Structures are given as C-alpha cells and as structure tokens.
Coordinates of N, CA and C in Angstrom, one line a residue:
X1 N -14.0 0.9 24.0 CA -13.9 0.1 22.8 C -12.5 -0.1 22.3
X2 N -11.9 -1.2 22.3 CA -10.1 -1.1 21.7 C -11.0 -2.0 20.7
X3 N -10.3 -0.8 19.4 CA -10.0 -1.0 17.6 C -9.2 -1.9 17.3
X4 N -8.2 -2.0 18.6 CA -7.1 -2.9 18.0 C -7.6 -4.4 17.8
X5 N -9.0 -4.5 18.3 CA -9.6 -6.1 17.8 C -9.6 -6.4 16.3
X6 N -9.8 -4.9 15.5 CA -9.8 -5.5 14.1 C -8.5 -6.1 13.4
X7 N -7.7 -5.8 14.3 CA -6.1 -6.2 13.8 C -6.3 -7.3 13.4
X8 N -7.1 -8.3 14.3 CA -7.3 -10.0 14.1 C -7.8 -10.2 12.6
X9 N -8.7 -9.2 12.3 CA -9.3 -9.5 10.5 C -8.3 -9.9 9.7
X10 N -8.5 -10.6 9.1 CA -7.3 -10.7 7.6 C -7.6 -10.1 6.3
X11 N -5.7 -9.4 5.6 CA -6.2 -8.5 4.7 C -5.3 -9.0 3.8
X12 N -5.5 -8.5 2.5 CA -4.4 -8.5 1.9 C -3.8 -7.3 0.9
X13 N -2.7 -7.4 0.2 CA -2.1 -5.6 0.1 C -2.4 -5.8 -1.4
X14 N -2.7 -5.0 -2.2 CA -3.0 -4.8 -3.9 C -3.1 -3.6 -3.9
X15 N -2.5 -3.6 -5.1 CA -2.4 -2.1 -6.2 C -4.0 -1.7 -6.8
X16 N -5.0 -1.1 -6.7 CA -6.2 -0.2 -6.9 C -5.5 0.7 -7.6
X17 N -6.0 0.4 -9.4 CA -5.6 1.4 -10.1 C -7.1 1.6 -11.1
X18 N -7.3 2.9 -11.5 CA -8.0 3.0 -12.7 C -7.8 4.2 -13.6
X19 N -8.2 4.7 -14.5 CA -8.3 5.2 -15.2 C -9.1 6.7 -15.4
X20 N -9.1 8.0 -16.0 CA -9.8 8.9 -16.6 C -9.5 10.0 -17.8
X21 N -10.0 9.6 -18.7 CA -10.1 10.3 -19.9 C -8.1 10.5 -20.2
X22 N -7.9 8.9 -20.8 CA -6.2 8.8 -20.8 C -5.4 9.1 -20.0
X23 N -5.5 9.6 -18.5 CA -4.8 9.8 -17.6 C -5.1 8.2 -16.7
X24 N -3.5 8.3 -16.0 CA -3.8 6.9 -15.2 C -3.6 6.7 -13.7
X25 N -4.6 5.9 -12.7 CA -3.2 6.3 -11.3 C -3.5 5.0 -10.8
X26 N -3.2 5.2 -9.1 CA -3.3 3.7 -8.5 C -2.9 3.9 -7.5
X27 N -3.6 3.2 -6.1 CA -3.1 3.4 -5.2 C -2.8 1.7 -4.2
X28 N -2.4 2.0 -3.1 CA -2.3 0.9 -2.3 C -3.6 0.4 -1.6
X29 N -4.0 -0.3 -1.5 CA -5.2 -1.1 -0.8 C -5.3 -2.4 -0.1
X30 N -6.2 -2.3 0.9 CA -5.8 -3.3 1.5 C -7.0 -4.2 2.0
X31 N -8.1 -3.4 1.3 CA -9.4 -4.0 1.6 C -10.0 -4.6 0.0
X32 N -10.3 -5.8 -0.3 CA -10.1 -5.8 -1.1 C -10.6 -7.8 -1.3
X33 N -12.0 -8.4 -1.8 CA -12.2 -9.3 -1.9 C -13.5 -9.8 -3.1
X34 N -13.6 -11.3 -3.5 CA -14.6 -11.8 -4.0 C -15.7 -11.9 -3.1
X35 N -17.1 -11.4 -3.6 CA -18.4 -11.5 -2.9 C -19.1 -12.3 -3.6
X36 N -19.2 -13.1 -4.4 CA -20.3 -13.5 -5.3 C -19.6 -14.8 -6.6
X37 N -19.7 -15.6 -7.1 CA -20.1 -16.6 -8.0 C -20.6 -16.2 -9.3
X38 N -21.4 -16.1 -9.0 CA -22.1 -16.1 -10.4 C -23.3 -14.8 -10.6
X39 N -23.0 -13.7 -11.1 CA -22.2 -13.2 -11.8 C -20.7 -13.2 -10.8
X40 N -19.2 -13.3 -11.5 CA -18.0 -13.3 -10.5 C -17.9 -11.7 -9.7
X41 N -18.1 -11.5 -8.5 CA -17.9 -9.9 -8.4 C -17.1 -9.9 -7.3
X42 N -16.0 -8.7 -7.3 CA -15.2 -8.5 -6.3 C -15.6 -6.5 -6.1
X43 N -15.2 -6.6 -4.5 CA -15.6 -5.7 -3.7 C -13.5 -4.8 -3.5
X44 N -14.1 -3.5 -3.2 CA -13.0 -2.8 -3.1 C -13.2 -1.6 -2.4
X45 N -12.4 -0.7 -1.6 CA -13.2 -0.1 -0.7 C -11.9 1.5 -0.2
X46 N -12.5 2.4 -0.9 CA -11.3 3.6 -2.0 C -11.7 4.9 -1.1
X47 N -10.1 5.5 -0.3 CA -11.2 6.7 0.4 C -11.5 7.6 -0.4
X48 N -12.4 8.4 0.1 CA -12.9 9.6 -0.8 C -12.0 10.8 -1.2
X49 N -11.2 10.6 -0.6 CA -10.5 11.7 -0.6 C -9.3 11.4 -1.9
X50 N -9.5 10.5 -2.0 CA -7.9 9.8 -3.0 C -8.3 10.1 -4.7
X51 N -7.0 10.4 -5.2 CA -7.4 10.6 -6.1 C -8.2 9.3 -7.5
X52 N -7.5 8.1 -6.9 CA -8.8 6.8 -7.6 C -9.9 7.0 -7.2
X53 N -10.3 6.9 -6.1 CA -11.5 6.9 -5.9 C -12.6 7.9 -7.0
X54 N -12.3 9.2 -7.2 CA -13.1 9.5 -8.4 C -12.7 9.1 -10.0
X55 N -11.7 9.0 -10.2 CA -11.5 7.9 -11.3 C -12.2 6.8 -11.8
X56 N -12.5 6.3 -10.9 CA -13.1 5.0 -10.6 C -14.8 5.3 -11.2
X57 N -15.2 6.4 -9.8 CA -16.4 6.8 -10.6 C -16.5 7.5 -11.9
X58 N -15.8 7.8 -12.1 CA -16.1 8.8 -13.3 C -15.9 7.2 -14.9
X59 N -14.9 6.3 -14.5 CA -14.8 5.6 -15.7 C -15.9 4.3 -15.3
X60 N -16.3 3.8 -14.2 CA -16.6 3.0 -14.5 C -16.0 1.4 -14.1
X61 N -14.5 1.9 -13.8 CA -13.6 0.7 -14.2 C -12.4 0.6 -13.0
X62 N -12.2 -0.7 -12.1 CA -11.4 -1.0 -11.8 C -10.5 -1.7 -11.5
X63 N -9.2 -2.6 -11.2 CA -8.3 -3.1 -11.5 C -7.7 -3.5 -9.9
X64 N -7.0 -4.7 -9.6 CA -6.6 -4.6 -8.9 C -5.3 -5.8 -8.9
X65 N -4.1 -5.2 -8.6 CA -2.7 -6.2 -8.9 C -2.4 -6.6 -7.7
X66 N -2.5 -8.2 -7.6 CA -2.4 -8.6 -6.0 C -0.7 -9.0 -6.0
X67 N 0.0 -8.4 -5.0 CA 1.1 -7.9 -5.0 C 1.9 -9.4 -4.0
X68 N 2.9 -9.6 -4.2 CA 3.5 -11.0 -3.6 C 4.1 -10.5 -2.5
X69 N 4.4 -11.3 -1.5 CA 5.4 -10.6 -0.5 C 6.9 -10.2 -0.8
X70 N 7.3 -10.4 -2.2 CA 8.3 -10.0 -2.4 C 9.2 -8.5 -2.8
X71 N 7.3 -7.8 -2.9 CA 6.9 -6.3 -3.3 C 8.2 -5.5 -2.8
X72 N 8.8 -5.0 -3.0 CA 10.1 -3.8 -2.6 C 9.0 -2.7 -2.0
X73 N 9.2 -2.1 -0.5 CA 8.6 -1.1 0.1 C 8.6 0.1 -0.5
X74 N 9.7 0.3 -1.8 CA 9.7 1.3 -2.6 C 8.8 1.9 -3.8
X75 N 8.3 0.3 -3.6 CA 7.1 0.5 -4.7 C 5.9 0.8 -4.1
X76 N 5.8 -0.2 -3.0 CA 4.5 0.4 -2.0 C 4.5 1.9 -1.2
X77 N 5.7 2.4 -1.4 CA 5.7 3.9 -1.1 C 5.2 4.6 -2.2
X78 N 5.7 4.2 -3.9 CA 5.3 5.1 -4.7 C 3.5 5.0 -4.8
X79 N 2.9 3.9 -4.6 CA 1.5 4.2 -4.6 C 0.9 4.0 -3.6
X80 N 1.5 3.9 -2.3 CA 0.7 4.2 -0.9 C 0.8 5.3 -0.3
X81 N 2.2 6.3 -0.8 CA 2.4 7.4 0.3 C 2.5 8.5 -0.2
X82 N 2.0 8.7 -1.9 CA 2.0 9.5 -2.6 C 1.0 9.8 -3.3
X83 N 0.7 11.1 -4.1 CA -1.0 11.4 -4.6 C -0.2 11.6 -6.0
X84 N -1.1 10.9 -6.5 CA -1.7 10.7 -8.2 C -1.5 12.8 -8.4
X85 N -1.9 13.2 -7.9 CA -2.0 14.6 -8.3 C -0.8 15.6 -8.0
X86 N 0.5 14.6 -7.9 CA 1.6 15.3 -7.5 C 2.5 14.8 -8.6
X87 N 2.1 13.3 -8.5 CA 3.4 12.6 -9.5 C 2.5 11.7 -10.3
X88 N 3.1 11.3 -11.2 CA 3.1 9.9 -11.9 C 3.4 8.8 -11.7
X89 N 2.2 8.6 -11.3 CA 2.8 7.0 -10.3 C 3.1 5.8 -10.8
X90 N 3.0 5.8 -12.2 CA 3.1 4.8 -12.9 C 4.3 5.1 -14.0
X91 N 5.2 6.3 -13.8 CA 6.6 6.7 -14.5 C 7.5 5.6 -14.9
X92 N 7.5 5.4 -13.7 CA 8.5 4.4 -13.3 C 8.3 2.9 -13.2
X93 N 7.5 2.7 -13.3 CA 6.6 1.3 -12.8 C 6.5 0.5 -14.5
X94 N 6.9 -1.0 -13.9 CA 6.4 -1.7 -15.2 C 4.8 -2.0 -15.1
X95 N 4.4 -1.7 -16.1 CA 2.8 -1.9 -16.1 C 2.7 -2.2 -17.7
X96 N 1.4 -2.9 -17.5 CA 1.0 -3.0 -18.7 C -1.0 -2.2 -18.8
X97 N -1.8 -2.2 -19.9 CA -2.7 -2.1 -19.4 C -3.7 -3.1 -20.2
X98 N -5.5 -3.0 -19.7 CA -6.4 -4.3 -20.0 C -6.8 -3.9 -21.6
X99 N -7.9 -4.4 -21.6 CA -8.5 -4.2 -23.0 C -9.0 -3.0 -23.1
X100 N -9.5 -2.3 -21.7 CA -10.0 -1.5 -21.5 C -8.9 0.0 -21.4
X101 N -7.7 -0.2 -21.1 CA -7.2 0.9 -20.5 C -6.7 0.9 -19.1
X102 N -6.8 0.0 -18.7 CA -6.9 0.1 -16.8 C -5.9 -0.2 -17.0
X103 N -4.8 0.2 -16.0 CA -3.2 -0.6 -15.5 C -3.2 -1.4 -14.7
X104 N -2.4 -2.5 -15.4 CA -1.8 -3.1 -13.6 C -0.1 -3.9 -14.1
X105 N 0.2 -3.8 -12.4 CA 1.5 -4.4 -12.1 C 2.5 -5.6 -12.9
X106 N 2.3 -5.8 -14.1 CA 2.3 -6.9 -15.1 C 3.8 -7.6 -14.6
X107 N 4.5 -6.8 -13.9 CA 6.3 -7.6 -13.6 C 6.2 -8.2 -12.1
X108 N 5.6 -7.0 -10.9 CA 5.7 -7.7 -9.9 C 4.4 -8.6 -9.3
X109 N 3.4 -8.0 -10.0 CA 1.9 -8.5 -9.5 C 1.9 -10.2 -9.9
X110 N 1.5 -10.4 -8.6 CA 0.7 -12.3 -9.2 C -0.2 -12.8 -10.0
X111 N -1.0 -11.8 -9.7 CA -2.9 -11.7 -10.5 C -2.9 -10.3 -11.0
X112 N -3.7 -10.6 -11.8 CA -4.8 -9.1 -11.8 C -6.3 -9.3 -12.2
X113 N -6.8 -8.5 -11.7 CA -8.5 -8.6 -11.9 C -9.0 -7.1 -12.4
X114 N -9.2 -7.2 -13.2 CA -10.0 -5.9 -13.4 C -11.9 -6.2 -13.7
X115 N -12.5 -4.8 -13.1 CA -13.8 -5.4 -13.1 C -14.6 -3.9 -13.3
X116 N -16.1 -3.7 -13.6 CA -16.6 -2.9 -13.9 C -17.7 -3.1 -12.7
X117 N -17.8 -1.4 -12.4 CA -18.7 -0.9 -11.3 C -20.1 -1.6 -12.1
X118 N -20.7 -2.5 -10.5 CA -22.0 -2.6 -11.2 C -23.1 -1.6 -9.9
X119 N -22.0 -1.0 -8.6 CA -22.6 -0.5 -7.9 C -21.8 -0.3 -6.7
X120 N -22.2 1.3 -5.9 CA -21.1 1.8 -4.9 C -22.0 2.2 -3.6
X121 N -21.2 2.1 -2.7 CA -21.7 2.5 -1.2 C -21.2 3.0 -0.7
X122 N -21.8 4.1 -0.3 CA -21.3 5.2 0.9 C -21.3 4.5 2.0
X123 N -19.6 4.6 2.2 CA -19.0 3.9 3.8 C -18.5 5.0 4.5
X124 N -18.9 6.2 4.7 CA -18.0 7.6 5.7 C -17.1 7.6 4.5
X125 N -15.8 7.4 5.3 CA -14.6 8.2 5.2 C -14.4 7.3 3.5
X126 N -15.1 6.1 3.8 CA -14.7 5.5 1.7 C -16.0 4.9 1.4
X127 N -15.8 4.7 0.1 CA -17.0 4.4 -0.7 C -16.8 3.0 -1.3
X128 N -17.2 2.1 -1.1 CA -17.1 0.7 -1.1 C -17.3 0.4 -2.5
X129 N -16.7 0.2 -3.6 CA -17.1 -0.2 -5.1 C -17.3 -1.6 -5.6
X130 N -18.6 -2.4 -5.8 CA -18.9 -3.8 -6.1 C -18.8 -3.6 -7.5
X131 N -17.8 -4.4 -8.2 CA -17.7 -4.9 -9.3 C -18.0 -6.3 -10.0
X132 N -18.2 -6.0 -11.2 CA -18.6 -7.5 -11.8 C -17.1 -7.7 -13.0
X133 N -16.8 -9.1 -12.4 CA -15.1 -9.5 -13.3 C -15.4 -9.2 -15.0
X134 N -14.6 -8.5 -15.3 CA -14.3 -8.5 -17.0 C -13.3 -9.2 -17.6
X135 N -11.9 -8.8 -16.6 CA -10.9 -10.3 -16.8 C -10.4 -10.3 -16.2
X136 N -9.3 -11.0 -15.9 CA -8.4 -12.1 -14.8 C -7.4 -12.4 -15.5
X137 N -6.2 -12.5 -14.8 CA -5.0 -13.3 -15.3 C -4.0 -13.9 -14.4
X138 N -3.7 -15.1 -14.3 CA -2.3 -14.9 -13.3 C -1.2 -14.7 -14.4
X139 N -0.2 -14.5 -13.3 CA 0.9 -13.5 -14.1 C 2.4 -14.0 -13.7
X140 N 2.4 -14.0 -12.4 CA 3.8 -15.0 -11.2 C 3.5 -15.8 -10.4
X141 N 4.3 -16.5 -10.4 CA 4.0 -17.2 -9.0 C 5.0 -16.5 -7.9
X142 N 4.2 -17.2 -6.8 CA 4.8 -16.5 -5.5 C 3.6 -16.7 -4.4
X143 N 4.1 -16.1 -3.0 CA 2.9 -16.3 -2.0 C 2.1 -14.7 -1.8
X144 N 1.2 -14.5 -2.2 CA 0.3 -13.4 -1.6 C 0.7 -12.4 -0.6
X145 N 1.0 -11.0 -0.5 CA 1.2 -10.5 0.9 C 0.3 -10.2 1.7
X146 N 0.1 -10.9 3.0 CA -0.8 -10.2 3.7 C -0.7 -9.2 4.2
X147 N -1.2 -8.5 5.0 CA -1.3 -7.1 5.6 C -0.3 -7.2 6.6
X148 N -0.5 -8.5 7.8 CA 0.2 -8.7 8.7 C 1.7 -8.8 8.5
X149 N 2.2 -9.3 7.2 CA 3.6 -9.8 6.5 C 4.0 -8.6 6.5
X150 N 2.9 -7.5 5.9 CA 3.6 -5.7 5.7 C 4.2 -5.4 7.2
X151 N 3.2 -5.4 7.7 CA 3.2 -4.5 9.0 C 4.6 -5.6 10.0
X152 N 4.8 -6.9 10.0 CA 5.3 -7.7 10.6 C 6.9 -7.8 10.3
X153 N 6.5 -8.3 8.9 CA 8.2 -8.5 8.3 C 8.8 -7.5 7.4
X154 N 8.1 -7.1 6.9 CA 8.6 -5.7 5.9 C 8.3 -4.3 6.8
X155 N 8.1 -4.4 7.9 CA 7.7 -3.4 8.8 C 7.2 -2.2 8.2
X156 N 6.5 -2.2 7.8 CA 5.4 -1.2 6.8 C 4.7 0.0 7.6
X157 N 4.2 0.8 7.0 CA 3.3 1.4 7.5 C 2.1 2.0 7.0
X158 N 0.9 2.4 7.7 CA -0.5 2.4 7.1 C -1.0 4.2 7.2
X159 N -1.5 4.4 6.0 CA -1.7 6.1 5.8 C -3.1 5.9 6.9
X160 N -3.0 7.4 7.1 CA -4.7 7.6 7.6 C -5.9 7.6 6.9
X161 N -5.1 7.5 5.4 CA -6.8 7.5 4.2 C -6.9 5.8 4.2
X162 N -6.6 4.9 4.9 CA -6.5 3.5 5.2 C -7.7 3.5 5.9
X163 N -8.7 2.6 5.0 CA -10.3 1.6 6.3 C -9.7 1.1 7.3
X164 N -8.1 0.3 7.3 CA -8.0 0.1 8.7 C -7.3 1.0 9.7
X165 N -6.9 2.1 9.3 CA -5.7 3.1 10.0 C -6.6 3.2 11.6
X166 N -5.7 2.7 12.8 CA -6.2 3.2 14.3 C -5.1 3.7 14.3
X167 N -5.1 4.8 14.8 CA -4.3 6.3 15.7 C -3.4 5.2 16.8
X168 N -1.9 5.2 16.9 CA -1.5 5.0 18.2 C -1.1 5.7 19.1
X169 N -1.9 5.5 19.8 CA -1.9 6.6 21.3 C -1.1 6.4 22.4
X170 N -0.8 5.0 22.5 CA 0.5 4.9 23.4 C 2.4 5.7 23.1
X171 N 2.6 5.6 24.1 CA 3.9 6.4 24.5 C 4.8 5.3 23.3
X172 N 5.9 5.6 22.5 CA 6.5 4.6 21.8 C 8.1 4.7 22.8
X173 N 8.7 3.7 23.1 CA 9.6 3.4 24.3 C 11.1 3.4 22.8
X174 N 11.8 3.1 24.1 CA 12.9 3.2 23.3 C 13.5 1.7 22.9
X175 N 13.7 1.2 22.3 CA 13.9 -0.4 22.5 C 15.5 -0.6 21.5
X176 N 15.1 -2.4 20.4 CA 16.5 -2.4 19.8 C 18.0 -2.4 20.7
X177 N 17.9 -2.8 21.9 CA 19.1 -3.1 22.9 C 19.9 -1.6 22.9
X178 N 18.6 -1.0 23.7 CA 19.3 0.4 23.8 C 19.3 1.2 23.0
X179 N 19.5 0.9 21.6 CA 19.5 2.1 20.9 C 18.2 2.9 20.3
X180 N 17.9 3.8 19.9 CA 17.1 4.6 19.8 C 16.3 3.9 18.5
X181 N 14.7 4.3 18.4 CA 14.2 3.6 16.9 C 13.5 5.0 16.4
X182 N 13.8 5.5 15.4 CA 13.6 6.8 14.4 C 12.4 6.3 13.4
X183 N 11.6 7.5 13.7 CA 10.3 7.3 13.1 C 10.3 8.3 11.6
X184 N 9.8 8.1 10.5 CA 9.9 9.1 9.6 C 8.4 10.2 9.6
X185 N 8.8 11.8 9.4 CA 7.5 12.3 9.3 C 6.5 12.1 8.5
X186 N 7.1 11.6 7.4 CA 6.5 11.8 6.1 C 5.3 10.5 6.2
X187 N 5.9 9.1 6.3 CA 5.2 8.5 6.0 C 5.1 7.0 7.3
X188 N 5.7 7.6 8.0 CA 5.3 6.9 9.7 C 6.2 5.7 9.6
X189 N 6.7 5.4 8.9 CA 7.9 3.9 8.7 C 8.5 4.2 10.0
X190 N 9.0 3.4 11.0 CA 10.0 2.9 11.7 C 11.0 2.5 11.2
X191 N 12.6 2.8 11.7 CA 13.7 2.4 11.1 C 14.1 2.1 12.9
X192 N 14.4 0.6 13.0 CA 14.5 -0.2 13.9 C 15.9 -0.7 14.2
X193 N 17.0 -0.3 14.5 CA 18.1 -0.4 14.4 C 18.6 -1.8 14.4
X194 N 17.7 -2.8 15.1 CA 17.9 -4.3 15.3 C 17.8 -5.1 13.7
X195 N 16.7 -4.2 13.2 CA 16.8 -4.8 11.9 C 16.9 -4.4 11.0
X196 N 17.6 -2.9 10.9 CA 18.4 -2.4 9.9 C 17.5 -2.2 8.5
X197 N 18.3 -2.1 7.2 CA 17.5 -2.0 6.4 C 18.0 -3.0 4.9
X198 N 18.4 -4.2 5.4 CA 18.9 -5.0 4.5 C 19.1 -4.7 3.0
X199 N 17.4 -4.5 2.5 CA 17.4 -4.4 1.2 C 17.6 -3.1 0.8
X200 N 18.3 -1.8 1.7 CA 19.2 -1.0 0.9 C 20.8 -1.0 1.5
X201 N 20.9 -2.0 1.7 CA 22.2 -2.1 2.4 C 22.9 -1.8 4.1
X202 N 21.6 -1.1 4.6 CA 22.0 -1.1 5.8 C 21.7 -2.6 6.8
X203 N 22.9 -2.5 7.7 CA 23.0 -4.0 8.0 C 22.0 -4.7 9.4
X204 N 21.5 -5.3 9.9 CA 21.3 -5.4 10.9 C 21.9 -4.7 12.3
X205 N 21.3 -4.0 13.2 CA 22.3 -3.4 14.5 C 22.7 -1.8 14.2
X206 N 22.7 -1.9 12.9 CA 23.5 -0.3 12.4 C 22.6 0.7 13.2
X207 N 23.2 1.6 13.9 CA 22.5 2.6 14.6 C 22.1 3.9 13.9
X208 N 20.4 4.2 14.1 CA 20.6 5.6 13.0 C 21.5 6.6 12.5
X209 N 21.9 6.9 13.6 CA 23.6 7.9 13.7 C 24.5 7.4 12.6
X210 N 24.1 6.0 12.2 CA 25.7 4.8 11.5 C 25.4 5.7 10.2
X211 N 24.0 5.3 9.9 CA 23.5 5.5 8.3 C 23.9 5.9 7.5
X212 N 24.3 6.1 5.9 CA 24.9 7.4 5.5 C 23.7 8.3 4.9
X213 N 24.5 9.4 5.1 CA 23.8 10.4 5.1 C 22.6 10.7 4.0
X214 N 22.9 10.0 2.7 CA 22.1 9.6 1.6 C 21.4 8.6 1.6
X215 N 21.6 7.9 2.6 CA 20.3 6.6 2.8 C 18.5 7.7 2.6
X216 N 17.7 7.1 2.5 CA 16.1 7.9 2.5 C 15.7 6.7 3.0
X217 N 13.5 6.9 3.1 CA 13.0 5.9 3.7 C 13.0 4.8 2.8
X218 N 12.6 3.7 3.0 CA 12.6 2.9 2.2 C 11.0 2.7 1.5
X219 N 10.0 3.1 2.5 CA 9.0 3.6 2.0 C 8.3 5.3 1.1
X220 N 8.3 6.2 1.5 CA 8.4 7.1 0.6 C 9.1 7.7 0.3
X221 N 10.4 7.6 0.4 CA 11.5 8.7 -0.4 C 12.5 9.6 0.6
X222 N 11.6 9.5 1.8 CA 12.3 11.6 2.5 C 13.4 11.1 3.2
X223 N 14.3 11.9 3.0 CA 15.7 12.0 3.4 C 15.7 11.8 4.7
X224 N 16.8 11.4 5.3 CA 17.3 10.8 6.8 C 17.1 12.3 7.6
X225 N 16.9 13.6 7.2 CA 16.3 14.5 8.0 C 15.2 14.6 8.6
X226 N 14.5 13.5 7.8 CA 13.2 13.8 7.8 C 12.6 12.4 9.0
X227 N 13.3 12.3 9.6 CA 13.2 11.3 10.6 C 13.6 11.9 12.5
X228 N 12.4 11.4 13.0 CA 12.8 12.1 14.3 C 12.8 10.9 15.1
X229 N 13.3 10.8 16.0 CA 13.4 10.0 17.2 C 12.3 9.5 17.9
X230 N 12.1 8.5 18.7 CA 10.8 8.5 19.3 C 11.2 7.9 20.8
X231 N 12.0 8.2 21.1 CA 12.1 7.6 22.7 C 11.0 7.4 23.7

C-alpha cells in the first residue's frame, strides 16, 4: 500500500484555536472544511493527544484562522511545533478574540470561522469535531495557503500528531549541487542550501557551514546545533 497516494488530496493550513476556563491555545491544522448548508457546519479533525483537542471538548467551541501564503514559518512554528502546555502561544501573536472568547489570527489570517460542537468522532489517533457556524468574518485579502505551497514553496514541515504525517523511509541523498542539505531535530525542516533562507537573510547557495552561528530554524526556534546532516 504507498500512503504517498494521499499526497494527491488537497488541504489547506489554519490556525485551530479554542478556549478553557480563560486560558487560550491553538494549533496548526491542516484538515479542515465545510460539510453542510443549511444548518452552515464545518468539520475539523484535532489529535488526541494535543493540547486543543480537549479544550475543544471541554468548551464546546472552535475557531479556525485560514492563514494566506504569506504566513512567516515562524508563526507556523509557534503553533505547529510547540505545546500549549509549555508556552503561550498566543504571547506574542496579534489576536483578537469572538463574542465568545475563542482567538483568532486578526493581523495575518484572511477569514475566521468560529463554530460550536454540535458533534465528535472517534477517528484513532484524532477525533473529528463537526461544528455548526456562530460567526464568520473576512479579515485580508490575499490567496489561501495550501498544504502543497507549505510543503513546496515555504518548504515546511509536518509533525507526527498530523492526520496526514507518512514516515519517510527512504535513504535522503545528498543534493543542492553538491552541497550537503541539514535536517533539524526538533522539528524536521530541511535547510536546502540551493534555497537558502531568504526571509531571514540567508541568501540562496549559502552553505550550512556559511550560516552564522545565530541563525535558528525558521520553523521552531532550535539553534543551528540542533541540525544534523542527512547525506
């Protein structure tokens, strides 16, 4: 059976945030759509293990900021590669919240939707939450990010508490015209020497060796130590 068929599905990347008893979090998601008309309901799909996901259940209530391709990997690090129960994911973050309490992305987000559980499904590893819309707003203009744009142009990378995470089991080669491509432990990003890392200043070609020493990932944070080689 190759997994890799589901690659073909289309996704798109949004902020999954909710609420409990005045505390707030949010994570990255990627599964994430309208099922229904009338009543309006959209579907959302949270692993178990995450700290939203009981949030969610415990309020009732959840939120989703559909993120533009313009999203900084820095932000998709602070709520894709980090747990609600270490940090505050929303410290730093422009947010606003609904009528209800729920956050969302109010500077970078295009939309937001927030909606109330009207019913959840045990899916294994996540629990599928069907909601009914409470409100809606657009917010920016801009084009949607898809999954593919992550993974393609922003060269992204996907946690294992991800519905779509497949394990790669192949050997990773050395490529980039010879030079070596450095993987991070922390949060599996690729740093590709061909394409550098523009949006913090490193340039196209720059060899990891070039880097300075203070550069980090561009997705979670961990220092240029924290990156091993993958020949």
């Amino acid at each position: 059976m190759n997994l890799k068929a589901l690659y073909n599905l289309s996704y798109g990347l949004y902020m999954v945030s909710s609420k409990d008893e005045g505390r707030m979090n949010g994570q990255i998601a990627n599964s994430a759509m309208q099922i229904s008309s009338e009543p309006p309901t959209i579907v959302v799909s949270i692993n178990k293990q995450n700290m939203t996901n009981g949030m969610i259940r415990k309020s009732g209530l959840f939120c989703i900021s559909i993120l533009p391709e313009e999203t900084p990997l820095f932000l998709i690090g602070q709520f894709g590669f980090k747990s609600g129960r270490d940090v505050d994911k929303f410290a730093d973050a422009h947010y606003q919240t609904t009528a209800q309490g729920v956050p969302y992305l109010d500077e970078i987000a295009l939309s937001y939707i927030e909606a109330r559980v009207i019913q959840d499904i045990d899916a294994g590893t996540h629990t599928v939450f069907i909601g009914e819309i409470t409100t809606a707003d657009v917010l920016n203009e801009g084009n949607p990010m898809t999954y593919a744009y992550y993974h393609q142009v922003k060269k992204g990378s996907t946690p294992p508490t991800a519905p779509t995470y497949v394990a790669d089991t192949k050997t990773k080669k050395e490529r980039s015209n010879g030079m070596d491509t450095y993987e991070c432990t922390v949060c599996g990003y690729e740093y590709v020497p061909e394409d550098g890392d523009p949006d913090n200043g490193v340039e196209p070609g720059t060899p990891f060796e070039k880097i300075p020493d203070d550069w980090v990932c561009p997705v979670c944070g961990a220092g240029k130590d924290e990156f091993e080689k993958i020949g």
